[in-house]
């Protein structure tokens, strides 16, 4: 919803999910797959500390996507 864009809610929610996954569930790596056109999500993922690794294409799909991981 436009009225909630740019207020940091997505970052806060994603940071909490990342924190729970790593701190409470012991995950050592978190990854994300994002469309090359989705610049907002790419910026959010990078702000969370994930780094671009490579381009991938999912089985049965034609679209090339960006794959990110925590370091």
XYZ file of C-alpha atoms in Angstrom:
71
model
C 0.000 0.000 0.000
C 1.434 3.312 -1.083
C 0.714 5.082 2.190
C 3.083 2.714 4.023
C 5.938 2.737 1.483
C 9.259 4.188 2.551
C 8.550 4.063 6.279
C 10.945 1.219 7.097
C 8.327 -1.417 7.907
C 9.696 -3.960 5.405
C 13.215 -3.520 6.780
C 12.072 -3.886 10.394
C 10.108 -7.038 9.608
C 12.886 -8.581 7.505
C 15.550 -7.744 10.109
C 13.464 -9.464 12.800
C 12.953 -12.586 10.663
C 16.701 -12.696 9.897
C 17.515 -12.265 13.598
C 15.137 -15.025 14.686
C 16.450 -17.382 12.010
C 20.069 -16.874 12.935
C 19.876 -16.287 16.693
C 17.037 -18.570 17.736
C 17.137 -21.282 15.066
C 20.885 -21.300 14.542
C 20.879 -20.715 10.810
C 24.350 -19.943 9.532
C 23.276 -18.699 6.116
C 20.245 -16.904 4.729
C 19.673 -16.515 1.003
C 17.333 -14.530 -1.200
C 16.269 -14.728 -4.822
C 15.097 -11.484 -6.396
C 13.955 -10.366 -9.820
C 16.526 -8.186 -11.592
C 13.833 -5.501 -11.983
C 12.918 -5.342 -8.277
C 15.321 -2.630 -7.171
C 13.488 -1.945 -3.893
C 13.897 -5.546 -2.737
C 17.537 -5.606 -3.842
C 18.224 -2.484 -1.781
C 16.435 -3.997 1.236
C 18.333 -7.297 1.000
C 21.654 -5.479 0.717
C 20.750 -3.306 3.728
C 20.192 -6.552 5.666
C 23.761 -7.575 4.870
C 23.176 -10.094 2.100
C 25.598 -9.924 -0.840
C 24.936 -10.656 -4.498
C 26.455 -14.016 -5.462
C 25.322 -14.894 -8.986
C 22.519 -14.959 -11.510
C 20.303 -18.049 -11.505
C 17.360 -19.407 -13.460
C 14.876 -21.612 -11.637
C 13.950 -24.971 -13.216
C 11.195 -24.593 -15.779
C 11.541 -20.784 -15.894
C 13.135 -18.382 -18.373
C 13.647 -15.354 -16.125
C 17.180 -14.781 -14.873
C 17.133 -13.875 -11.166
C 19.651 -12.456 -8.693
C 20.817 -14.758 -5.875
C 22.038 -13.231 -2.583
C 23.519 -14.777 0.584
C 24.717 -13.707 4.000
C 28.492 -13.923 4.342
